[in-house]
Tab-separated table of C-alpha atoms and ligand atoms in Angstrom:
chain	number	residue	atom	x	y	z
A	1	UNK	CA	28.262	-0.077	-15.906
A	2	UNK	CA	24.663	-0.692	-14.232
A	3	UNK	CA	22.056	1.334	-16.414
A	4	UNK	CA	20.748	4.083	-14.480
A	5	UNK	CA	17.164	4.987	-13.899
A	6	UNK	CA	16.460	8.522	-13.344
A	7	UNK	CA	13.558	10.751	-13.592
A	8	UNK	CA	14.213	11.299	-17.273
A	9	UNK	CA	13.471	7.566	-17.623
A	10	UNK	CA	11.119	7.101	-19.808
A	11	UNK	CA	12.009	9.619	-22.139
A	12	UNK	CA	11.107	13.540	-22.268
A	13	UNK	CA	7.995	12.907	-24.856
A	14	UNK	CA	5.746	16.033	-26.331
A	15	UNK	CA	2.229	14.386	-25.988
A	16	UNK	CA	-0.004	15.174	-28.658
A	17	UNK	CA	-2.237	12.465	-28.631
A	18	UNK	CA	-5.896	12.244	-27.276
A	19	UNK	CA	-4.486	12.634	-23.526
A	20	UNK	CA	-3.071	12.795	-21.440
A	21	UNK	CA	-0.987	16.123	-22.748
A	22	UNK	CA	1.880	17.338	-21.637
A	23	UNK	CA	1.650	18.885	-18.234
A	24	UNK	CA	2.445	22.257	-17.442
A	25	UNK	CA	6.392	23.063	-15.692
A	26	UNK	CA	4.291	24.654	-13.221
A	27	UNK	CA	1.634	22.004	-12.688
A	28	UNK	CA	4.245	19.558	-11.590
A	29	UNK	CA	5.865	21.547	-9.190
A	30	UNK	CA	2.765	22.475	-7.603
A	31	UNK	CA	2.653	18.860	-7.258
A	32	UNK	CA	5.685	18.790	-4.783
A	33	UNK	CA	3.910	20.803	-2.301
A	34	UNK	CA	4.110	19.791	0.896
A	35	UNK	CA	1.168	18.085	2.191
A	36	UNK	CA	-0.772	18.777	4.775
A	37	UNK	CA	-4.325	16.624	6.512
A	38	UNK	CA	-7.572	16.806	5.055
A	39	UNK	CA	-8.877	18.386	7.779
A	40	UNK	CA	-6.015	20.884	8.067
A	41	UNK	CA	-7.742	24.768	7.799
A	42	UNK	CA	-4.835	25.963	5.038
A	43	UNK	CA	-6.094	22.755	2.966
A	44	UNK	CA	-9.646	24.343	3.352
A	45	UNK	CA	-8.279	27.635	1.531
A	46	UNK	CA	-6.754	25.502	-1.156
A	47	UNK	CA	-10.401	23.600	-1.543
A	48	UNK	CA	-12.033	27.268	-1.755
A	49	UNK	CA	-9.949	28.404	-4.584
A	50	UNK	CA	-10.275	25.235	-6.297
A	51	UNK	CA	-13.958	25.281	-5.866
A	52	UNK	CA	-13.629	29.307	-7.124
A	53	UNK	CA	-11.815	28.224	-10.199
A	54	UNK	CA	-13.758	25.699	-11.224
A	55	UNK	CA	-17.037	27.899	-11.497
A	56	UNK	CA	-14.715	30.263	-13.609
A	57	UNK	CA	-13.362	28.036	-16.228
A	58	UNK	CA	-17.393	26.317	-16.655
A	59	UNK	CA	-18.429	29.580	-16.489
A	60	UNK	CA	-21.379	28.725	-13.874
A	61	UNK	CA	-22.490	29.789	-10.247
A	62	UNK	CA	-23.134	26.335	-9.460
A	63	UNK	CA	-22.735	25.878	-5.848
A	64	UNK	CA	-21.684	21.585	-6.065
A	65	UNK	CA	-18.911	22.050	-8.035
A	66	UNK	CA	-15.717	20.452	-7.402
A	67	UNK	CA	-13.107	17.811	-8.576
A	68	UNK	CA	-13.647	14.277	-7.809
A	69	UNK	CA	-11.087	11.623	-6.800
A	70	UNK	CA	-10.224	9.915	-10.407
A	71	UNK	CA	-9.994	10.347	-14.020
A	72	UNK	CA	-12.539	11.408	-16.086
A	73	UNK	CA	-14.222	7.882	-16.253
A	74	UNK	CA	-14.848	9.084	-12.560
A	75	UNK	CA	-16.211	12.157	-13.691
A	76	UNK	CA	-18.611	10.410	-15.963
A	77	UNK	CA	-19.781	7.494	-13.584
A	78	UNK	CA	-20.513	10.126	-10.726
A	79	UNK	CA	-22.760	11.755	-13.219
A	80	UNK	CA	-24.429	8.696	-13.969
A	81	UNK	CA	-24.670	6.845	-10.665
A	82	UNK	CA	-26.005	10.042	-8.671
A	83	UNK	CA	-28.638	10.780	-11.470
A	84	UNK	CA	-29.659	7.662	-12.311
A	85	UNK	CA	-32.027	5.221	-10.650
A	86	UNK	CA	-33.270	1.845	-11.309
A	87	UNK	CA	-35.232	2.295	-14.509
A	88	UNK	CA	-34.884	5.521	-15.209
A	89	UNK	CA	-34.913	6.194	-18.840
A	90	UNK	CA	-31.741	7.737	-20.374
A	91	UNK	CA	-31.365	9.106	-24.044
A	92	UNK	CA	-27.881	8.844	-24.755
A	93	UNK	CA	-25.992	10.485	-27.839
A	94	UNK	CA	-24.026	8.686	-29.693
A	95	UNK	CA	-21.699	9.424	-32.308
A	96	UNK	CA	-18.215	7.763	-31.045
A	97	UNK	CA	-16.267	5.638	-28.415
A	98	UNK	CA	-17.593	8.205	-25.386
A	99	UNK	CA	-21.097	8.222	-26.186
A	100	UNK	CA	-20.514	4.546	-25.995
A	101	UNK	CA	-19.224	3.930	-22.821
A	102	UNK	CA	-21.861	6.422	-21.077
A	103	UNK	CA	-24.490	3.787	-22.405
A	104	UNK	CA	-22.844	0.958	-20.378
A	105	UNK	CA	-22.347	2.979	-17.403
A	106	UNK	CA	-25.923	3.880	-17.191
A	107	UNK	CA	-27.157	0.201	-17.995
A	108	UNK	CA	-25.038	-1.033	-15.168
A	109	UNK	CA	-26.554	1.460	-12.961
A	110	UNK	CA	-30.288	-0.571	-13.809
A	111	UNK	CA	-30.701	2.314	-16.548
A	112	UNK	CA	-32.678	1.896	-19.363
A	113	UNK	CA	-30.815	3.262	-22.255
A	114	UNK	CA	-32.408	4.762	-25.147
A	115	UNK	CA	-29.753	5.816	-27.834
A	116	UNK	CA	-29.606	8.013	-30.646
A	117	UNK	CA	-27.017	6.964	-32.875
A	118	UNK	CA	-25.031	9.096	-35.260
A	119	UNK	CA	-22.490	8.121	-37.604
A	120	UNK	CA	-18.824	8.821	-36.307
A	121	UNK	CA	-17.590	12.028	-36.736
A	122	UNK	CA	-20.678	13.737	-37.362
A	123	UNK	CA	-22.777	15.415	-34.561
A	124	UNK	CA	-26.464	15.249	-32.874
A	125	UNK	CA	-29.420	17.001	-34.503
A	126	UNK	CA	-30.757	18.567	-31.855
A	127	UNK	CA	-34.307	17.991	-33.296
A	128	UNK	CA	-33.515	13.917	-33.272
A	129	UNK	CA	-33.221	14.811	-29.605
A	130	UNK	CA	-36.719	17.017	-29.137
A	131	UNK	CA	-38.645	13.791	-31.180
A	132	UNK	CA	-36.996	11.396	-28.648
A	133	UNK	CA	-37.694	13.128	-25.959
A	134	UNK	CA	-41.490	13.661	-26.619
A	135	UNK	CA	-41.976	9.745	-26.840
A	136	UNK	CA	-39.982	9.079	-24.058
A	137	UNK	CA	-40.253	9.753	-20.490
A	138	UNK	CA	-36.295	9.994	-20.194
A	139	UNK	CA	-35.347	11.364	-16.925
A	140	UNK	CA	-31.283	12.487	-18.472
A	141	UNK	CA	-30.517	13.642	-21.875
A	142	UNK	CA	-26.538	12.596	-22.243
A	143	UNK	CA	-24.056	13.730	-24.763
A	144	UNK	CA	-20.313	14.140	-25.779
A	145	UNK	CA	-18.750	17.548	-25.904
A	146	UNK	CA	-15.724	16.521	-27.295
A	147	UNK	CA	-15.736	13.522	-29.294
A	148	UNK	CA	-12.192	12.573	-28.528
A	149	UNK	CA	-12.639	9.309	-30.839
A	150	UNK	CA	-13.627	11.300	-33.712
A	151	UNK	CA	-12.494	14.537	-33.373
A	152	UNK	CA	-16.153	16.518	-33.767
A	153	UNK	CA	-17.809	18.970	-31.624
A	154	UNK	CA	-21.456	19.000	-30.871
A	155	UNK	CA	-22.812	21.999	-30.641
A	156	UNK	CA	-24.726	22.639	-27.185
A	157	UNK	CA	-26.445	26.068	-27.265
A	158	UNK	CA	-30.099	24.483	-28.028
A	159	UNK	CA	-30.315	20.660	-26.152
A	160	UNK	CA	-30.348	22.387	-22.742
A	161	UNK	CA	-33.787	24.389	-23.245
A	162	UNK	CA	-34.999	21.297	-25.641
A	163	UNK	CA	-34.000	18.979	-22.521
A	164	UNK	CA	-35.779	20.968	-19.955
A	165	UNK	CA	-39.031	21.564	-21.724
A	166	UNK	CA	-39.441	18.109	-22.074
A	167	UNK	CA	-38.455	17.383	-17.973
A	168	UNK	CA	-34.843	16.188	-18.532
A	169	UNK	CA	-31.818	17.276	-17.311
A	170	UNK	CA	-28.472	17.514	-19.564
A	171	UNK	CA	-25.830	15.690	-18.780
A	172	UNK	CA	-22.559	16.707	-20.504
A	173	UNK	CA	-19.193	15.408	-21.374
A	174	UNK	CA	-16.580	17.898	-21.277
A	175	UNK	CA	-13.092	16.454	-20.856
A	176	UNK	CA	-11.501	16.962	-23.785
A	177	UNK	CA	-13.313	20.690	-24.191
A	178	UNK	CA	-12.827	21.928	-20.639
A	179	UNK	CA	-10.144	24.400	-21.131
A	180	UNK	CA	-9.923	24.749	-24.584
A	181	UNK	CA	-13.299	25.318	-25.835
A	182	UNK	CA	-15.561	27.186	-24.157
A	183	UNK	CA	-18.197	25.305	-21.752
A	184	UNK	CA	-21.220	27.676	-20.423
A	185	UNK	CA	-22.468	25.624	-17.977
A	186	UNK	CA	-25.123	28.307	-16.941
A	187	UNK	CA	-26.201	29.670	-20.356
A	188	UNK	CA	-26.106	26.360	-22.300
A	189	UNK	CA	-28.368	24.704	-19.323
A	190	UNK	CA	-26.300	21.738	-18.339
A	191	UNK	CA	-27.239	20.027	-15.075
A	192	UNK	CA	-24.539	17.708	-14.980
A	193	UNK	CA	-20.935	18.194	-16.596
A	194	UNK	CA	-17.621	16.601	-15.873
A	195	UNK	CA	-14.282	16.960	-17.373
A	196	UNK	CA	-10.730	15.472	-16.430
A	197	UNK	CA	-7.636	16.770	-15.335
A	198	UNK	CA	-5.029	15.629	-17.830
A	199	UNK	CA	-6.882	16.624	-21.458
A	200	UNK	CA	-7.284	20.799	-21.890
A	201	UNK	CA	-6.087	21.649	-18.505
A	202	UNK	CA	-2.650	19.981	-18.641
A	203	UNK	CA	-2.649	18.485	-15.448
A	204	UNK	CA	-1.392	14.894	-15.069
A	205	UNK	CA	-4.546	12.182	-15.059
A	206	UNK	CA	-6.457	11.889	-11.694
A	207	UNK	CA	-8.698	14.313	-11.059
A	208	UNK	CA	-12.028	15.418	-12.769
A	209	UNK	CA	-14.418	18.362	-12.092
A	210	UNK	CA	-17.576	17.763	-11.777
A	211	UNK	CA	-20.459	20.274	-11.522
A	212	UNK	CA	-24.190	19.751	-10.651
A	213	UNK	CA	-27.400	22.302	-11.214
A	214	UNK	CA	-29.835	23.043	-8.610
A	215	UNK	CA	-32.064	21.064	-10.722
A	216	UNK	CA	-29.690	18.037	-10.915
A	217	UNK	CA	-29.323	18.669	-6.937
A	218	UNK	CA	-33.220	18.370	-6.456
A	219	UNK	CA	-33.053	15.225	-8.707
A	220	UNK	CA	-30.234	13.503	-6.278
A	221	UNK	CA	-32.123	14.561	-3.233
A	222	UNK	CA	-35.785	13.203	-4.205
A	223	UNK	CA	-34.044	9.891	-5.652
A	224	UNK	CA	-36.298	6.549	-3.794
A	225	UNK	CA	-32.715	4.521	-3.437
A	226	UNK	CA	-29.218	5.264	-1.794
A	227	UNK	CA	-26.821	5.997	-4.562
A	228	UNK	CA	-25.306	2.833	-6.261
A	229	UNK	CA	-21.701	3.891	-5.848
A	230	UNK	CA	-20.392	4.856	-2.452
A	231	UNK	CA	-17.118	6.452	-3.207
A	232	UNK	CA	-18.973	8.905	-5.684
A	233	UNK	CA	-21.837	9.491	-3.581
A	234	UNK	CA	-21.980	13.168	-4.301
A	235	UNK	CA	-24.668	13.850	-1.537
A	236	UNK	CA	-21.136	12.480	0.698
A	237	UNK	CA	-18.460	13.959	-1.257
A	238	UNK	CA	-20.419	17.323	-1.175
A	239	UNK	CA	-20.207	17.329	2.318
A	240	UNK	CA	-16.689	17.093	2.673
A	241	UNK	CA	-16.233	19.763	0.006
A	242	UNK	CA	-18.448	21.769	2.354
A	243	UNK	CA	-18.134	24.092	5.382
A	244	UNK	CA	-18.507	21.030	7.507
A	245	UNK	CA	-16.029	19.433	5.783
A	246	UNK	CA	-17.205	15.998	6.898
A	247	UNK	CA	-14.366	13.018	6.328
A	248	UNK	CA	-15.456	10.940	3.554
A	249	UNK	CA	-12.370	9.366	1.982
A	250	UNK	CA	-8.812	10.763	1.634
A	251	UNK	CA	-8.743	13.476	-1.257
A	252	UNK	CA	-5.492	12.990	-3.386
A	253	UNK	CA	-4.092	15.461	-1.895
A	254	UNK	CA	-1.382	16.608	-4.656
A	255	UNK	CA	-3.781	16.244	-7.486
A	256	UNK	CA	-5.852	19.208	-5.666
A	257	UNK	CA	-2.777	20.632	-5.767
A	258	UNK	CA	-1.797	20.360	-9.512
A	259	UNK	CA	-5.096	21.062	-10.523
A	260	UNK	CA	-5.085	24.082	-8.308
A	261	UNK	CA	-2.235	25.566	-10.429
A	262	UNK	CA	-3.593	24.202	-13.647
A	263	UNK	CA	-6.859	26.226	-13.042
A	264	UNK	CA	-4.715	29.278	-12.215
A	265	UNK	CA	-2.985	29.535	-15.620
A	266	UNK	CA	-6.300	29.087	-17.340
A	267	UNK	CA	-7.320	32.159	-15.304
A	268	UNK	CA	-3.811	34.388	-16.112
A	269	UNK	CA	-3.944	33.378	-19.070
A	270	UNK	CA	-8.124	34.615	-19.682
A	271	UNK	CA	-10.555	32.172	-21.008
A	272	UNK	CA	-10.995	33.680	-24.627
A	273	UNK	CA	-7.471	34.069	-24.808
A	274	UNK	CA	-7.009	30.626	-24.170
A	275	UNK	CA	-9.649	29.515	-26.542
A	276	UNK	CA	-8.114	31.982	-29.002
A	277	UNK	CA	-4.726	30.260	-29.022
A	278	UNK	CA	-6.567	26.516	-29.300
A	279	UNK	CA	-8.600	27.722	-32.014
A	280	UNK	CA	-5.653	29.664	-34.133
A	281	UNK	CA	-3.090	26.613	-33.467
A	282	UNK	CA	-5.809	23.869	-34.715
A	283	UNK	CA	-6.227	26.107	-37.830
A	284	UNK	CA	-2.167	26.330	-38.398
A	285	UNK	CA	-2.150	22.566	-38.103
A	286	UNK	CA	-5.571	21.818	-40.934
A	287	UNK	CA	-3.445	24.428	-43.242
A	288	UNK	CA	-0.307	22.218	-42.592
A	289	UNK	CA	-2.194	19.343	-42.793
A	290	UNK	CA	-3.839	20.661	-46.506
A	291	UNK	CA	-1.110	21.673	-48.110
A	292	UNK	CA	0.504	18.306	-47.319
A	293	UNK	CA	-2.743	16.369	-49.428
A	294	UNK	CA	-3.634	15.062	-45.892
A	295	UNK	CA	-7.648	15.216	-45.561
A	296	UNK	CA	-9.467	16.222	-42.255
A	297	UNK	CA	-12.057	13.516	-41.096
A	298	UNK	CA	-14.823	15.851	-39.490
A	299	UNK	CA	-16.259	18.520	-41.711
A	300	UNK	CA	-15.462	22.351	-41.214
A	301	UNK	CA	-17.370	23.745	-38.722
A	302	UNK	CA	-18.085	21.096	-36.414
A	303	UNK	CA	-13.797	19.930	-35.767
A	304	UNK	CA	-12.557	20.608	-32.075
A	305	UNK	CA	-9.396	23.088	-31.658
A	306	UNK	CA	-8.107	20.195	-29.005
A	307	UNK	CA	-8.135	16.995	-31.128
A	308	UNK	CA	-7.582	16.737	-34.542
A	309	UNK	CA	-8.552	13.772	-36.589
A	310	UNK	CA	-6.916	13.757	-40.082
A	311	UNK	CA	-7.727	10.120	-42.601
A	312	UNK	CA	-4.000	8.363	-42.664
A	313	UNK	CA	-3.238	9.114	-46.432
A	314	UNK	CA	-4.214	6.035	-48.729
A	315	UNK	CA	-0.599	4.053	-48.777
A	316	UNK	CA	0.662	5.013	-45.691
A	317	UNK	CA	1.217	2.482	-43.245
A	318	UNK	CA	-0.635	4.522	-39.739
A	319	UNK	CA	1.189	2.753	-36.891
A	320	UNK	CA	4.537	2.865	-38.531
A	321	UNK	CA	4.597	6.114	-39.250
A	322	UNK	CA	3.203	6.855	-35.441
A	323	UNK	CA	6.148	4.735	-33.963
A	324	UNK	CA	8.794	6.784	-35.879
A	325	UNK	CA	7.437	10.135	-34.969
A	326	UNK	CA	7.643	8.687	-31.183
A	327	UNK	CA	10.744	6.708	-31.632
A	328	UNK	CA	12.984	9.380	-33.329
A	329	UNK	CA	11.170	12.784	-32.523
A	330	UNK	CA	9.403	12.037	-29.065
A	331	UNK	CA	6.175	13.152	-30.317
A	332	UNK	CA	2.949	10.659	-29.541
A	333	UNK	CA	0.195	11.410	-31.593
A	334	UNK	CA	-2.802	9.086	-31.834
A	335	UNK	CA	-4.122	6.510	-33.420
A	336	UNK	CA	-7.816	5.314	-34.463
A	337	UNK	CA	-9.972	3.289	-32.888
A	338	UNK	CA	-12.934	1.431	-33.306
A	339	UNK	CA	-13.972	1.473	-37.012
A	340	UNK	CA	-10.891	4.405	-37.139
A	341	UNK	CA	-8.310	1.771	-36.472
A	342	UNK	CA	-5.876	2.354	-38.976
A	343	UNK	CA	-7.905	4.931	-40.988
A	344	UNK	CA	-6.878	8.690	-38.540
A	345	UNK	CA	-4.199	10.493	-36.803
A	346	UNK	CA	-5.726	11.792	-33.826
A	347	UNK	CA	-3.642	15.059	-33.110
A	348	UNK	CA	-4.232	16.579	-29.641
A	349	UNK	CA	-3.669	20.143	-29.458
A	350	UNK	CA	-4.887	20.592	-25.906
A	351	UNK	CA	-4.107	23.259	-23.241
A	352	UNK	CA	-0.307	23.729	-22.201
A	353	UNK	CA	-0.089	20.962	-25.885
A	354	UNK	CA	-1.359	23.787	-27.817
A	355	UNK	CA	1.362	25.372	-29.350
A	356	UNK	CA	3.140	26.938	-32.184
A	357	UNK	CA	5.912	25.681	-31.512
A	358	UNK	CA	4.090	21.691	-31.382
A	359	UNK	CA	2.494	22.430	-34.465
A	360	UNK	CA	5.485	23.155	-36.797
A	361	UNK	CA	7.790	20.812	-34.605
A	362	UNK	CA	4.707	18.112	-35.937
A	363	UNK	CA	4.448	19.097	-39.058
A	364	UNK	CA	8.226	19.015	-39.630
A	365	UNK	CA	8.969	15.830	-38.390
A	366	UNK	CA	5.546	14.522	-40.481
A	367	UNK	CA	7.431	15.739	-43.898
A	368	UNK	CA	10.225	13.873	-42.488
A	369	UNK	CA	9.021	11.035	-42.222
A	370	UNK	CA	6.195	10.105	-45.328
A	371	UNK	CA	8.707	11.542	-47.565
A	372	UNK	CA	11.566	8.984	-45.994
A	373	UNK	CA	8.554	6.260	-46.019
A	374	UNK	CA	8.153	7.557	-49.941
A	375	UNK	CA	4.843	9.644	-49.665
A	376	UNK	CA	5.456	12.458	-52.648
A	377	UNK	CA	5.115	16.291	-51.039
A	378	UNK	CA	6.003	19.616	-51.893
A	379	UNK	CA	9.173	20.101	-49.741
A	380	UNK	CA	8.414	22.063	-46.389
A	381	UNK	CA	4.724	22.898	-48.044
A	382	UNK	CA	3.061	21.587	-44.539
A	383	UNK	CA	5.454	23.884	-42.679
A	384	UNK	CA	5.040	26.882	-44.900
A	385	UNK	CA	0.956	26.864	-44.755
A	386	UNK	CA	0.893	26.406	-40.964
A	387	UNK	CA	3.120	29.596	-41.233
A	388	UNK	CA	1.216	31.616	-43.640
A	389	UNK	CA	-1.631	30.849	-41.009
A	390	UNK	CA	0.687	32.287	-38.048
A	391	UNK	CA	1.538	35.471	-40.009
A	392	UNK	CA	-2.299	36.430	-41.216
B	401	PLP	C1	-10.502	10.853	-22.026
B	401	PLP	C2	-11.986	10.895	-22.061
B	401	PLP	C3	-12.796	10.272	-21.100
B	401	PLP	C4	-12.259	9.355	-20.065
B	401	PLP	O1	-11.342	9.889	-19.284
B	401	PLP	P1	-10.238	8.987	-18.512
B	401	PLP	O2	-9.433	10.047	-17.897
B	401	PLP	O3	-9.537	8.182	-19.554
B	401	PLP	O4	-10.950	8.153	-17.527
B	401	PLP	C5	-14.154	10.450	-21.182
B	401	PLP	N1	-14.715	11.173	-22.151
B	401	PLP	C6	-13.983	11.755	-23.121
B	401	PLP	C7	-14.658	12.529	-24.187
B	401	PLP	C8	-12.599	11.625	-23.106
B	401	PLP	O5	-11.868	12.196	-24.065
């Protein structure tokens, strides 16, 4: 008999890894809808209420805020290529594998990058940033939300006013916070922010908001040189994402779609509720974690709800263990990278990801499996504290 190939091939995987998570039932049969031109007027109402969600979940009045054509990678070198000019000076933040790749996205823009470097899994003193920024003349201050190479989440509330008093704008990495932390666009004083589709908002990968400031507006408009990339020329895509709705390229028409519906359960569902559930499932899953012996890698009060980093107990051999939870349970977690490799689980917990259900489902088939491999535990004692969390 010829094998078959369906759409259940590959195989019906839970994803909690660093992203992409599982996308919501609803999310992918938005995706189905029938499409229509770019220039057709019910696409326009579908671009409104995208436009109207997106303020909602970054909680900002922004008027140039919309979702640009790519994954977050997108997000962040629209950010960087409208902002940044020829040797303009950029402090850059960093503490992980994100911070990172900012850097060489500025520098290939003719940026000069000036970084502040923090040791993995630990976050930005926003003071480190004020003395930069007072020997500097740095045009951007640029920083991770969501570490999702570490697991750590920098706080925000102070670099915006810190940023601004020394004539900077913020630029801000949300994608793997969007959605399941909050993000105050207005009140923390970011300029700049961009997030992806397929991290808190359970969306499949694509698509990435994107959100500029009046100030950050000003900054692309007085710029002395065209913008380095075309296709993320946000003083073009704007203008398509306008009421002119000039063509600039195709928009991926189902992705606007899917992230359409996406944006609409974060709104049904409420934004505090939402962060509510991340935060009380990430909590079940550290108690789980605990009472198994397994050790968190970021400190208490700066871990993210989404992505969980926990150190691979000493013995314990990371990428087996990671290829039998995906080989006989379906579940992908993550691995380290970087100095990491072979040292953390990353666990995502993000958006439609974040469950209950995931979190004992995980921490079941974990038992399982180091106590098969020969790791010693007390029998169902991760189960039973992620429980105990549940049932406060
Ligand atoms: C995933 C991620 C990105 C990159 O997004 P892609 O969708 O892989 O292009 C950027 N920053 C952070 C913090 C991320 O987690």
């Amino acid at each position: 008999m010829a094998k078959s190939y369906s759409e259940l091939s590959p195989s019906i995987r839970t994803l909690m890894g660093p992203g992409p998570s599982s996308a919501h039932p609803r999310v992918l049969r938005a995706m189905t809808t029938p499409l229509v031109g770019y220039l057709d007027p019910d696409f326009f109402k579908v671009m409104e209420e995208v436009k109207e969600l997106l303020r909602y979940v970054l909680q900002t009045t922004n008027e140039l805020t919309i979702p640009v054509s790519g994954t977050g990678s997108a997000g962040m070198e629209t950010c960087i290529s409208n902002l940044v000019e020829t040797d303009d000076e950029v402090l850059v933040c960093v503490n992980g594998y994100f911070g990172e790749r900012m850097c060489e996205i500025v520098e290939r823009y003719g940026g000069k990058v000036r970084r502040i470097e923090t040791p993995w899994g630990k976050v930005t003193e926003p003071t480190l940033i004020d003395e930069a920024l007072k020997s500097s003349r740095a045009k951007v201050v640029a920083l991770v939300h969501a570490e999702t190479s570490t697991g750590a989440r920098q706080p925000l509330e102070e670099i915006g006013k810190i940023a601004h008093k020394n004539g900077a704008l913020l630029l801000v990495d949300a994608v793997t916070s969007l959605g399941g932390h909050p993000v105050k666009a207005d009140e923390w004083g970011i300029d700049a922010c961009y997030s992806g589709s397929q991290k808190c908002l359970s969306c499949p990968p694509g698509i990435s908001p994107v959100s500029f400031s009046k100030r950050a507006v000003e900054a692309v408009d007085s710029r002395k040189t065209k913008i380095g990339n075309w296709y993320l020329d946000m003083s073009l895509v704007a203008k398509y994402w306008s009421d002119e709705h000039t063509y600039h390229h195709t928009p991926p028409t189902s992705m606007i779609y899917a992230l359409r519906e996406a944006l609409r359960l974060v709104q049904e569902e409420g934004l505090e509720a939402r962060f509510k559930r991340h935060e009380l499932n990430h909590r079940a899953l550290v108690a789980g974690l605990d009472a198994m012996g397994i050790k968190m890698f970021v400190e208490e009060g700066s871990r993210l709800w989404s992505l969980n980093a926990a150190c691979v107990p000493e013995g314990v051999d990371d990428a087996r263990v990671r290829g039998r939870l995906l080989n006989e349970f379906n579940i992908e977690i993550g691995g380290g990278f970087g100095a990491l490799k072979g040292k953390v689980w990353r666990i995502g917990l993000m958006g439609y990801s974040s469950s209950k259900n995931n979190v004992l489902m995980f921490l079941g088939a974990l038992e399982n499996v180091l106590t098969s491999e020969g790791y010693s535990l007390k029998p169902g004692a991760g189960v039973g504290a992620a429980n105990s969390t549940y049932n406060e």
